[in-house]
Short mmCIF file of C-alpha atoms and ligand atoms in Angstrom, two decimals:
data_model
loop_
_atom_site.label_atom_id
_atom_site.label_comp_id
_atom_site.label_asym_id
_atom_site.label_seq_id
_atom_site.Cartn_x
_atom_site.Cartn_y
_atom_site.Cartn_z
CA UNK V 1 57.14 0.06 -53.71
CA UNK V 2 54.41 -1.83 -51.80
CA UNK V 3 51.82 0.42 -49.96
CA UNK V 4 53.70 -0.63 -46.51
CA UNK V 5 57.14 -1.53 -47.50
CA UNK V 6 59.45 -3.41 -45.16
CA UNK V 7 62.77 -2.06 -44.50
CA UNK V 8 64.45 -4.32 -46.71
CA UNK V 9 62.17 -3.15 -49.68
CA UNK V 10 63.52 0.32 -49.47
CA UNK V 11 66.90 0.97 -51.21
CA UNK V 12 69.17 3.94 -50.58
CA UNK V 13 72.08 5.31 -52.46
CA UNK V 14 74.40 7.55 -50.68
CA UNK V 15 76.77 9.74 -52.96
CA UNK V 16 79.93 10.77 -51.37
CA UNK V 17 81.97 9.02 -48.38
CA UNK V 18 82.76 12.32 -46.20
CA UNK V 19 81.38 12.71 -42.96
CA UNK V 20 77.91 13.37 -44.07
CA UNK V 21 77.99 10.23 -46.34
CA UNK V 22 79.47 8.16 -43.34
CA UNK V 23 76.93 9.59 -40.91
CA UNK V 24 74.10 8.56 -43.36
CA UNK V 25 75.40 4.95 -43.45
CA UNK V 26 75.51 4.68 -39.99
CA UNK V 27 72.18 6.08 -39.30
CA UNK V 28 70.50 3.98 -41.97
CA UNK V 29 71.95 0.91 -40.37
CA UNK V 30 70.76 2.07 -36.89
CA UNK V 31 67.31 2.36 -38.41
CA UNK V 32 67.50 -0.90 -39.67
CA UNK V 33 67.94 -0.24 -43.43
CA UNK V 34 70.72 -2.27 -44.74
CA UNK V 35 69.73 -2.22 -48.53
CA UNK V 36 72.01 0.63 -49.54
CA UNK V 37 75.23 1.42 -51.40
CA UNK V 38 77.81 4.42 -50.79
CA UNK V 39 79.49 5.48 -53.96
CA UNK V 40 82.58 7.23 -53.36
CA UNK V 41 84.74 8.76 -56.11
CA UNK V 42 88.27 8.41 -54.51
CA UNK V 43 89.93 5.59 -52.78
CA UNK V 44 89.13 6.07 -49.28
CA UNK V 45 86.47 7.71 -47.32
CA UNK V 46 86.97 11.14 -45.45
CA UNK V 47 85.96 13.91 -47.79
CA UNK V 48 87.27 17.12 -47.09
CA UNK V 49 89.78 15.50 -44.59
CA UNK V 50 91.04 13.47 -47.36
CA UNK V 51 91.41 16.13 -49.94
CA UNK V 52 92.74 18.62 -47.69
CA UNK V 53 96.10 17.44 -46.28
CA UNK V 54 98.07 20.61 -46.26
CA UNK V 55 100.62 21.49 -43.66
CA UNK V 56 98.87 22.91 -40.54
CA UNK V 57 95.61 21.50 -41.38
CA UNK V 58 93.15 21.14 -38.64
CA UNK V 59 89.51 21.89 -37.63
CA UNK V 60 89.16 24.96 -35.72
CA UNK V 61 85.86 23.68 -34.48
CA UNK V 62 86.96 21.99 -31.11
CA UNK V 63 87.38 18.27 -31.71
CA UNK V 64 84.84 16.98 -28.96
CA UNK V 65 82.18 18.96 -30.80
CA UNK V 66 83.35 18.32 -34.36
CA UNK V 67 82.69 14.51 -34.09
CA UNK V 68 79.79 12.24 -34.11
CA UNK V 69 77.55 12.29 -30.83
CA UNK V 70 77.10 8.55 -31.53
CA UNK V 71 80.90 8.10 -31.68
CA UNK V 72 82.72 10.40 -29.05
CA UNK V 73 86.43 10.05 -28.95
CA UNK V 74 88.24 10.39 -25.70
CA UNK V 75 91.69 10.23 -27.63
CA UNK V 76 91.60 13.66 -29.20
CA UNK V 77 95.01 14.91 -29.01
CA UNK V 78 94.25 18.61 -29.14
CA UNK V 79 91.28 20.89 -28.24
CA UNK V 80 91.33 21.38 -32.21
CA UNK V 81 92.97 18.29 -33.62
CA UNK V 82 95.00 17.96 -36.55
CA UNK V 83 93.22 17.04 -39.95
CA UNK V 84 94.91 13.62 -40.19
CA UNK V 85 93.53 12.64 -36.93
CA UNK V 86 90.13 13.70 -38.15
CA UNK V 87 90.68 11.56 -41.25
CA UNK V 88 91.79 8.61 -39.12
CA UNK V 89 88.57 9.04 -36.84
CA UNK V 90 86.32 9.03 -39.67
CA UNK V 91 87.67 5.83 -41.25
CA UNK V 92 87.70 4.19 -37.89
CA UNK V 93 83.89 5.13 -37.24
CA UNK V 94 83.10 3.82 -40.67
CA UNK V 95 84.87 0.55 -39.89
CA UNK V 96 83.49 0.19 -36.23
CA UNK V 97 79.78 0.66 -37.52
CA UNK V 98 80.18 -1.65 -40.54
CA UNK V 99 80.02 0.91 -43.29
CA UNK V 100 82.72 -0.38 -45.57
CA UNK V 101 80.61 -3.35 -46.89
CA UNK V 102 78.36 -0.86 -48.20
CA UNK V 103 80.85 1.18 -49.99
CA UNK V 104 81.86 1.13 -53.81
CA UNK V 105 85.32 2.97 -53.92
CA UNK V 106 86.76 4.74 -57.06
CA UNK V 107 83.08 4.82 -58.29
CA UNK V 108 81.98 8.30 -59.72
CA UNK V 109 78.32 8.77 -60.42
CA UNK V 110 77.83 10.61 -63.70
CA UNK V 111 74.32 10.87 -64.04
CA UNK V 112 71.10 10.07 -62.21
CA UNK V 113 67.44 10.25 -63.25
CA UNK V 114 64.04 9.79 -61.53
CA UNK V 115 61.95 7.38 -63.55
CA UNK V 116 58.79 5.26 -62.61
CA UNK V 117 59.18 5.99 -59.15
CA UNK V 118 62.91 5.18 -58.56
CA UNK V 119 66.29 6.88 -59.13
CA UNK V 120 68.35 5.34 -61.73
CA UNK V 121 71.88 5.95 -61.64
CA UNK V 122 74.95 5.57 -64.00
CA UNK V 123 78.56 5.49 -62.96
CA UNK V 124 81.35 6.93 -65.25
CA UNK V 125 82.44 3.41 -65.83
CA UNK V 126 78.82 2.75 -67.04
CA UNK V 127 77.75 0.48 -64.22
CA UNK V 128 74.00 0.87 -63.38
CA UNK V 129 72.04 1.00 -60.10
CA UNK V 130 68.74 1.98 -58.75
CA UNK V 131 67.18 3.03 -55.61
CA UNK V 132 64.17 4.40 -54.16
CA UNK V 133 66.06 7.40 -52.43
CA UNK V 134 69.37 9.44 -53.17
CA UNK V 135 71.25 10.89 -50.27
CA UNK V 136 73.55 13.64 -51.85
CA UNK V 137 76.33 13.81 -49.46
CA UNK V 138 78.72 15.49 -51.86
CA UNK V 139 80.13 18.25 -49.70
CA UNK V 140 80.43 21.98 -50.20
CA UNK V 141 84.07 22.96 -50.11
CA UNK V 142 85.15 20.56 -52.60
CA UNK V 143 85.95 21.74 -56.01
CA UNK V 144 89.08 24.05 -55.98
CA UNK V 145 88.56 27.66 -57.34
CA UNK V 146 91.75 28.73 -59.50
CA UNK V 147 92.27 32.34 -59.63
CA UNK V 148 92.05 34.08 -62.95
CA UNK V 149 95.48 35.65 -62.61
CA UNK V 150 97.29 36.31 -66.26
CA UNK V 151 100.17 34.24 -66.85
CA UNK V 152 99.32 31.44 -64.14
CA UNK V 153 100.08 28.68 -66.44
CA UNK V 154 103.52 29.89 -67.21
CA UNK V 155 104.78 29.39 -63.85
CA UNK V 156 107.82 27.10 -64.12
CA UNK V 157 108.22 26.08 -60.48
CA UNK V 158 105.83 23.89 -58.40
CA UNK V 159 102.38 25.07 -58.26
CA UNK V 160 99.20 23.47 -56.72
CA UNK V 161 95.89 24.22 -54.97
CA UNK V 162 95.86 23.71 -51.32
CA UNK V 163 93.22 20.87 -51.81
CA UNK V 164 95.68 19.09 -53.89
CA UNK V 165 98.93 19.28 -51.94
CA UNK V 166 101.98 17.97 -53.74
CA UNK V 167 103.68 15.99 -50.81
CA UNK V 168 106.61 15.01 -53.11
CA UNK V 169 107.56 18.44 -53.63
CA UNK V 170 110.42 19.51 -51.32
CA UNK V 171 109.60 22.87 -49.43
CA UNK V 172 112.80 22.87 -47.19
CA UNK V 173 115.23 25.63 -48.80
CA UNK V 174 112.61 26.58 -51.07
CA UNK V 175 111.19 30.05 -51.65
CA UNK V 176 107.54 29.54 -51.32
CA UNK V 177 104.64 31.81 -51.93
CA UNK V 178 100.99 31.59 -50.87
CA UNK V 179 97.96 33.47 -52.41
CA UNK V 180 95.17 34.15 -50.32
CA UNK V 181 94.46 34.88 -46.41
CA UNK V 182 91.45 32.38 -45.74
CA UNK V 183 91.10 29.92 -42.95
CA UNK V 184 93.29 27.59 -45.04
CA UNK V 185 96.22 30.04 -45.89
CA UNK V 186 96.31 31.31 -42.25
CA UNK V 187 96.98 27.52 -41.25
CA UNK V 188 99.48 26.97 -43.74
CA UNK V 189 101.47 29.98 -42.95
CA UNK V 190 101.21 28.94 -39.26
CA UNK V 191 102.70 25.57 -40.19
CA UNK V 192 105.28 26.53 -42.79
CA UNK V 193 106.80 29.84 -41.32
CA UNK V 194 110.38 29.20 -40.40
CA UNK V 195 110.36 25.95 -42.03
CA UNK V 196 111.22 27.03 -45.61
CA UNK V 197 113.75 29.42 -46.92
CA UNK V 198 111.39 32.21 -47.43
CA UNK V 199 107.75 32.41 -47.21
CA UNK V 200 105.82 35.16 -48.81
CA UNK V 201 101.97 35.33 -48.56
CA UNK V 202 100.20 37.53 -51.00
CA UNK V 203 97.03 39.14 -49.45
CA UNK V 204 94.23 40.72 -51.10
CA UNK V 205 92.17 41.36 -47.94
CA UNK V 206 93.29 41.21 -44.45
CA UNK V 207 91.55 39.19 -42.06
CA UNK V 208 90.26 39.44 -38.40
CA UNK V 209 91.99 36.70 -36.44
CA UNK V 210 90.29 35.40 -33.42
CA UNK V 211 93.02 34.09 -30.77
CA UNK V 212 92.25 30.53 -29.97
CA UNK V 213 94.91 28.69 -27.78
CA UNK V 214 95.31 25.08 -28.66
CA UNK V 215 96.27 23.07 -25.74
CA UNK V 216 97.00 19.39 -26.14
CA UNK V 217 95.06 16.90 -23.88
CA UNK V 218 97.08 15.07 -21.33
CA UNK V 219 97.31 11.38 -21.10
CA UNK V 220 95.62 11.97 -17.60
CA UNK V 221 92.74 13.91 -19.18
CA UNK V 222 92.30 11.34 -21.87
CA UNK V 223 92.21 8.36 -19.30
CA UNK V 224 89.62 10.46 -17.52
CA UNK V 225 87.33 10.67 -20.68
CA UNK V 226 87.55 6.97 -21.35
CA UNK V 227 86.86 6.09 -17.81
CA UNK V 228 84.02 8.59 -17.88
CA UNK V 229 82.42 9.28 -21.08
CA UNK V 230 79.82 11.18 -19.81
CA UNK V 231 82.59 13.91 -19.28
CA UNK V 232 82.56 14.10 -23.21
CA UNK V 233 78.69 14.61 -23.32
CA UNK V 234 79.07 17.50 -20.81
CA UNK V 235 81.81 19.18 -22.97
CA UNK V 236 79.94 18.61 -26.17
CA UNK V 237 76.70 20.13 -24.67
CA UNK V 238 78.84 23.01 -23.18
CA UNK V 239 80.24 23.85 -26.49
CA UNK V 240 77.09 23.66 -28.26
CA UNK V 241 75.51 25.99 -25.87
CA UNK V 242 78.64 28.43 -26.12
CA UNK V 243 78.69 28.35 -29.83
CA UNK V 244 75.02 28.44 -30.40
CA UNK V 245 74.13 31.05 -27.88
CA UNK V 246 77.09 33.06 -28.65
CA UNK V 247 78.77 33.07 -32.15
CA UNK V 248 75.82 31.45 -34.24
CA UNK V 249 73.20 34.08 -32.77
CA UNK V 250 75.83 36.98 -33.19
CA UNK V 251 76.61 36.43 -36.98
CA UNK V 252 72.80 36.52 -37.98
CA UNK V 253 72.34 39.62 -35.83
CA UNK V 254 70.53 38.15 -32.65
CA UNK V 255 73.26 38.94 -30.43
CA UNK V 256 74.99 42.41 -30.64
CA UNK V 257 76.70 41.94 -27.54
CA UNK V 258 78.35 38.77 -28.77
CA UNK V 259 79.49 40.42 -32.04
CA UNK V 260 80.74 43.49 -30.09
CA UNK V 261 82.90 40.81 -28.11
CA UNK V 262 84.40 39.26 -31.18
CA UNK V 263 84.93 42.56 -32.66
CA UNK V 264 87.13 43.43 -29.31
CA UNK V 265 89.01 40.22 -29.00
CA UNK V 266 90.05 40.15 -32.66
CA UNK V 267 91.17 43.82 -32.46
CA UNK V 268 93.08 43.49 -29.07
CA UNK V 269 94.98 40.49 -31.01
CA UNK V 270 96.10 42.40 -33.45
CA UNK V 271 96.83 45.38 -31.33
CA UNK V 272 98.80 43.34 -28.76
CA UNK V 273 100.40 40.76 -30.90
CA UNK V 274 101.83 42.48 -34.03
CA UNK V 275 104.81 44.41 -33.06
CA UNK V 276 105.59 46.52 -36.03
CA UNK V 277 103.06 49.27 -36.74
CA UNK V 278 103.63 49.07 -40.67
CA UNK V 279 102.82 45.42 -40.35
CA UNK V 280 100.08 45.90 -38.10
CA UNK V 281 98.32 48.29 -40.50
CA UNK V 282 98.48 46.06 -43.42
CA UNK V 283 97.18 43.28 -41.12
CA UNK V 284 94.33 45.65 -40.22
CA UNK V 285 90.95 44.91 -41.95
CA UNK V 286 88.52 47.75 -42.84
CA UNK V 287 85.41 45.80 -42.18
CA UNK V 288 83.63 44.32 -39.44
CA UNK V 289 85.05 41.20 -37.81
CA UNK V 290 82.99 37.92 -38.67
CA UNK V 291 81.91 39.46 -41.76
CA UNK V 292 83.91 36.83 -43.76
CA UNK V 293 84.35 33.59 -41.93
CA UNK V 294 86.11 34.13 -38.73
CA UNK V 295 89.58 32.85 -38.61
CA UNK V 296 90.67 31.10 -35.47
CA UNK V 297 94.29 30.80 -34.95
CA UNK V 298 96.96 30.33 -32.22
CA UNK V 299 100.02 30.96 -34.01
CA UNK V 300 99.40 33.03 -37.36
CA UNK V 301 100.66 36.60 -36.13
CA UNK V 302 103.78 34.87 -34.70
CA UNK V 303 104.33 33.13 -38.08
CA UNK V 304 103.78 36.18 -40.15
CA UNK V 305 106.28 38.23 -38.12
CA UNK V 306 109.14 35.62 -38.62
CA UNK V 307 112.07 37.15 -40.26
CA UNK V 308 111.81 34.76 -43.07
CA UNK V 309 108.16 35.42 -43.67
CA UNK V 310 106.78 38.21 -45.59
CA UNK V 311 103.28 39.85 -45.91
CA UNK V 312 102.91 41.24 -49.61
CA UNK V 313 100.04 43.50 -50.16
CA UNK V 314 100.94 44.97 -53.28
CA UNK V 315 98.23 44.03 -55.85
CA UNK V 316 99.16 40.88 -58.09
CA UNK V 317 99.55 41.89 -61.64
CA UNK V 318 100.52 38.63 -63.08
CA UNK V 319 102.27 35.27 -62.65
CA UNK V 320 105.62 34.51 -64.88
CA UNK V 321 107.69 31.52 -65.18
CA UNK V 322 109.81 32.75 -62.40
CA UNK V 323 107.26 34.05 -59.73
CA UNK V 324 104.72 36.57 -58.96
CA UNK V 325 105.01 40.19 -60.44
CA UNK V 326 103.17 42.81 -58.27
CA UNK V 327 101.87 46.37 -59.19
CA UNK V 328 105.25 47.89 -57.63
CA UNK V 329 106.79 46.12 -60.66
CA UNK V 330 108.80 43.72 -58.25
CA UNK V 331 109.07 40.19 -59.51
CA UNK V 332 108.71 38.06 -56.25
CA UNK V 333 110.90 34.84 -57.20
CA UNK V 334 109.41 31.62 -56.08
CA UNK V 335 110.26 27.82 -56.29
CA UNK V 336 106.74 26.70 -55.16
CA UNK V 337 103.40 28.55 -55.42
CA UNK V 338 100.60 27.50 -53.13
CA UNK V 339 97.09 28.48 -54.51
CA UNK V 340 94.99 29.14 -51.30
CA UNK V 341 92.24 30.65 -53.26
CA UNK V 342 89.23 28.52 -51.82
CA UNK V 343 86.46 26.67 -53.50
CA UNK V 344 83.61 26.98 -55.86
CA UNK V 345 80.88 26.65 -53.51
CA UNK V 346 77.83 26.74 -55.93
CA UNK V 347 78.33 23.27 -57.49
CA UNK V 348 76.94 20.73 -54.68
CA UNK V 349 75.70 17.57 -56.84
CA UNK V 350 77.15 18.80 -59.81
CA UNK V 351 78.72 17.67 -62.21
CA UNK V 352 76.46 14.81 -61.69
CA UNK V 353 73.60 15.08 -64.46
CA UNK V 354 70.74 14.90 -62.32
CA UNK V 355 67.17 14.70 -64.00
CA UNK V 356 64.02 14.83 -61.96
CA UNK V 357 60.13 14.62 -62.80
CA UNK V 358 59.21 15.10 -66.71
CA UNK V 359 62.83 15.52 -67.89
CA UNK V 360 63.61 18.63 -65.79
CA UNK V 361 67.41 18.91 -65.04
CA UNK V 362 69.15 20.17 -62.08
CA UNK V 363 71.13 22.38 -64.40
CA UNK V 364 67.86 23.90 -65.57
CA UNK V 365 66.42 24.56 -62.20
CA UNK V 366 69.80 25.90 -60.82
CA UNK V 367 70.54 27.89 -63.87
CA UNK V 368 70.74 30.94 -61.83
CA UNK V 369 72.13 29.71 -58.55
CA UNK V 370 71.31 26.58 -56.47
CA UNK V 371 68.61 26.41 -53.80
CA UNK V 372 66.61 23.85 -52.14
CA UNK V 373 63.71 23.83 -49.78
CA UNK V 374 65.28 24.11 -46.21
CA UNK V 375 68.56 23.11 -48.03
CA UNK V 376 67.36 19.44 -48.15
CA UNK V 377 64.61 19.18 -50.83
CA UNK V 378 64.37 20.24 -54.56
CA UNK V 379 60.81 20.56 -56.20
CA UNK V 380 60.36 17.80 -58.78
CA UNK V 381 63.35 15.74 -57.58
CA UNK V 382 61.44 13.26 -55.52
CA UNK V 383 63.02 11.29 -52.69
CA UNK V 384 66.48 12.96 -52.99
CA UNK V 385 67.63 14.63 -50.02
CA UNK V 386 70.70 16.96 -49.76
CA UNK V 387 72.97 17.16 -46.80
CA UNK V 388 74.89 20.49 -46.50
CA UNK V 389 73.16 21.44 -49.52
CA UNK V 390 72.48 25.15 -50.71
CA UNK V 391 72.08 27.71 -48.21
CA UNK V 392 72.33 25.94 -45.13
CA UNK V 393 74.14 26.81 -41.94
CA UNK V 394 77.78 27.44 -42.65
CA UNK V 395 80.26 29.31 -41.08
CA UNK V 396 82.09 28.45 -37.84
CA UNK V 397 79.48 25.71 -37.08
CA UNK V 398 79.95 21.90 -36.73
CA UNK V 399 78.64 20.84 -40.13
CA UNK V 400 78.47 17.28 -38.60
CA UNK V 401 75.73 18.47 -36.35
CA UNK V 402 74.01 20.03 -39.43
CA UNK V 403 74.18 16.83 -41.61
CA UNK V 404 72.90 14.79 -38.56
CA UNK V 405 70.04 17.21 -38.06
CA UNK V 406 69.06 17.09 -41.76
CA UNK V 407 69.39 13.46 -41.82
CA UNK V 408 67.22 13.10 -38.87
CA UNK V 409 64.64 15.18 -40.89
CA UNK V 410 64.95 12.97 -43.87
CA UNK V 411 64.23 9.72 -41.75
CA UNK V 412 60.91 11.32 -40.46
CA UNK V 413 59.80 11.44 -44.11
CA UNK V 414 61.05 7.87 -44.96
CA UNK V 415 59.22 6.74 -41.70
CA UNK V 416 55.88 8.05 -43.40
CA UNK V 417 56.84 6.24 -46.39
CA UNK V 418 57.13 3.00 -44.43
CA UNK V 419 53.55 3.53 -43.02
CA UNK V 420 52.30 3.63 -46.38
CA UNK V 421 51.15 7.28 -46.22
CA UNK V 422 52.81 8.13 -49.62
CA UNK V 423 55.81 6.68 -51.87
CA UNK V 424 57.29 10.07 -52.93
CA UNK V 425 58.01 13.29 -51.50
CA UNK V 426 59.61 16.41 -52.79
CA UNK V 427 59.14 20.03 -51.80
CA UNK V 428 56.39 22.11 -53.40
CA UNK V 429 57.82 25.07 -55.59
CA UNK V 430 55.66 27.36 -53.73
CA UNK V 431 57.29 26.45 -50.32
CA UNK V 432 60.89 26.69 -51.64
CA UNK V 433 59.57 30.08 -52.96
CA UNK V 434 58.25 31.11 -49.85
CA UNK V 435 60.98 30.01 -47.60
CA UNK V 436 63.53 31.41 -50.03
CA UNK V 437 62.13 34.91 -49.82
CA UNK V 438 62.04 34.78 -46.22
CA UNK V 439 65.66 33.63 -45.82
CA UNK V 440 66.97 36.38 -48.47
CA UNK V 441 65.21 38.80 -46.34
CA UNK V 442 66.60 37.61 -43.11
CA UNK V 443 70.11 37.89 -44.58
CA UNK V 444 69.80 41.45 -44.43
CA UNK V 445 70.47 41.61 -40.60
CA UNK V 446 73.38 39.38 -40.81
CA UNK V 447 77.02 40.62 -40.35
CA UNK V 448 77.86 38.69 -43.76
CA UNK V 449 76.10 41.84 -45.62
CA UNK V 450 78.03 44.49 -43.31
CA UNK V 451 80.63 45.56 -46.26
CA UNK V 452 83.03 42.73 -47.27
CA UNK V 453 83.40 40.26 -49.86
CA UNK V 454 83.24 36.29 -49.13
CA UNK V 455 82.54 32.98 -50.33
CA UNK V 456 79.36 33.26 -48.43
CA UNK V 457 77.99 35.82 -50.93
CA UNK V 458 76.09 34.24 -54.10
CA UNK V 459 76.03 36.20 -57.48
CA UNK V 460 73.68 38.67 -56.14
CA UNK V 461 75.56 39.60 -52.98
CA UNK V 462 73.11 37.68 -50.92
CA UNK V 463 74.58 35.36 -48.35
CA UNK V 464 74.08 31.61 -49.39
CA UNK V 465 73.65 30.61 -45.93
CA UNK V 466 71.13 29.98 -43.20
CA UNK V 467 70.60 33.39 -41.71
CA UNK V 468 69.06 32.61 -38.48
CA UNK V 469 70.42 31.03 -35.26
CA UNK V 470 71.37 27.23 -35.04
CA UNK V 471 68.53 27.07 -32.31
CA UNK V 472 66.14 27.97 -35.09
CA UNK V 473 67.62 25.61 -37.19
CA UNK V 474 66.91 22.79 -34.97
CA UNK V 475 63.57 24.03 -34.23
CA UNK V 476 62.66 24.25 -38.07
CA UNK V 477 64.10 20.74 -38.88
CA UNK V 478 62.66 19.07 -35.82
CA UNK V 479 59.41 18.14 -37.70
CA UNK V 480 58.67 18.09 -41.70
CA UNK V 481 55.85 20.46 -42.61
CA UNK V 482 53.87 17.96 -44.83
CA UNK V 483 51.95 20.87 -46.16
CA UNK V 484 54.80 22.09 -47.87
CA UNK V 485 55.52 18.69 -49.74
CA UNK V 486 54.14 17.44 -53.08
CA UNK V 487 53.51 13.71 -51.98
CA UNK V 488 52.82 11.00 -54.37
CA UNK V 489 50.67 7.89 -52.95
P1 LIG L 501 88.29 31.34 -48.71
O1 LIG L 501 88.15 31.66 -47.33
O2 LIG L 501 87.31 31.35 -49.81
O3 LIG L 501 89.81 32.24 -49.14
C1 LIG L 501 90.19 32.39 -50.26
C2 LIG L 501 91.49 33.47 -50.31
O4 LIG L 501 91.91 33.55 -51.46
C3 LIG L 501 90.77 35.06 -49.87
O5 LIG L 501 91.89 35.39 -49.03
C4 LIG L 501 90.90 35.51 -51.32
O6 LIG L 501 91.05 37.04 -51.25
C5 LIG L 501 91.99 34.92 -51.93
N1 LIG L 501 91.96 35.17 -53.43
C6 LIG L 501 90.84 34.67 -54.32
N2 LIG L 501 91.05 34.83 -55.35
C7 LIG L 501 92.17 35.71 -55.60
C8 LIG L 501 93.14 36.32 -56.48
N3 LIG L 501 92.71 36.37 -57.75
N4 LIG L 501 94.15 37.25 -56.21
C9 LIG L 501 94.29 37.11 -54.91
N5 LIG L 501 93.72 36.54 -53.88
C10 LIG L 501 92.53 35.71 -54.20
O7 LIG L 501 89.24 29.57 -48.86
P2 LIG L 501 90.01 28.87 -47.97
O8 LIG L 501 90.88 29.51 -47.19
O9 LIG L 501 90.29 27.65 -48.60
O10 LIG L 501 88.76 28.57 -46.95
C11 LIG L 501 87.39 28.15 -47.42
C12 LIG L 501 86.53 27.61 -46.43
O11 LIG L 501 87.04 26.40 -46.02
C13 LIG L 501 86.73 28.66 -45.02
O12 LIG L 501 86.04 29.69 -45.14
C14 LIG L 501 86.21 27.42 -43.96
O13 LIG L 501 84.67 27.27 -44.03
C15 LIG L 501 86.77 26.27 -44.49
N6 LIG L 501 88.08 25.75 -43.64
C16 LIG L 501 87.74 25.44 -42.56
C17 LIG L 501 88.98 25.13 -41.78
C18 LIG L 501 88.64 24.77 -40.27
O14 LIG L 501 89.53 24.84 -39.41
N7 LIG L 501 87.32 24.40 -39.88
C19 LIG L 501 90.08 25.28 -42.11
C20 LIG L 501 90.24 25.61 -43.53
C21 LIG L 501 89.07 25.91 -44.39
P3 LIG L 501 89.70 37.97 -50.85
O15 LIG L 501 89.46 38.09 -49.36
O16 LIG L 501 90.26 39.46 -51.05
O17 LIG L 501 88.56 37.42 -51.72
#
């Protein structure tokens, strides 16, 4: 790089074409950077919304909030729209903002190494590319986690993970089992109950369910949104205020009243809407609401009370060719088994082999667990930025907003490179250690450690999440603290 590089001199590579990758491409173009390639391992953009196409898939963050602020969409069909619509939306944004011309589909990055001031990448097919910056937008909830249940491979029916839904498998007239009670399983039960011969949900831990009506927008409302786009900005701002002032501060221990209200609403939902007292007790969690990721649903309790749907709470002892065996000795005979046991959330860029300064690998520095300074920068891995990386805001937030804030932070560093102030940045190890210690300390006041297990917790039981409010996240990310970075001129 020359000391004051022009935009065209700076080359960027984006890895991953989900919502964060698309956002990166749009924002790069907006900032006048056109020298970039987005590598996508699959055949289409859309990330989690391409991978997750199970029945009932939707985003429980309201659609007018779960979208890019630069691309509001007056045509969302529901308050919380179906996944397929979000998938289409992401592709249409990519189209509208000229992202496709930068995308290489079907191309998985196998390795990347920082040498001589640049990143050198190699694809699985053996092609090579180079760039000054890499943007890791590979997602969090991405790699299916399969349960370690004895006999799982012996099942003779059709079996798949929720993120690998087999749409060719008929479900009508079938006995369907689903393992899990996370946000995914709750949506699937809501969609499949009453539509299959018999549905059995295998619950290890019950969940608190927040009632969330999901009204459709009328044609009149959509027309109004089209004619008055400022209405969409207002809805967005209102939701941000509600969610950031309420939920996001409640879960991190900064708003006990809001947390108490969540507890009250979820308890009322259970008491009012589950008629059978035996079933009600089976569905009653023994931990605090919002300890696990809070489930939002308008139809789960109705669905689980359907005559052809059953909640199984006996422990699973094994899977056999004919179905699931539970601790009471019963074989639950199944034709289709849906594995809704979540994701491996500690992978991030991996399995890409990433090598930073002096041959240090990501596997080595993440041997114990993944971490990154403010979730975006890894010491000794210069000019690499992670979007929705380790220990960032997760939960019932809009990850689009999170990625947006992180990308803007990255652009502030790039701007200084353009001004010739330095050519490389990576967080100082000391800065990572300090902020990580603060973060771990702050997790102690969050609801996530109040006595439940969840994917938020790392191998030590520490929440792998931003333990402060979203407001604090915005403030922290507003301007890079340059003294926290190792800079190379
Ligand atoms: P999850 O929340 O990790 O839930 C996994 C479920 O599988 C849990 O109920 C867990 O039980 C159960 N499980 C795991 N291993 C098991 C075993 N060996 N035997 C029996 N049960 C087992 O996964 P997810 O539902 O796919 O959701 C993951 C995340 O995706 C969500 O938390 C959310 O962030 C995101 N998501 C968002 C939306 C949305 O609308 N925005 C929709 C779907 C998903 P335990 O509770 O006992 O561990």
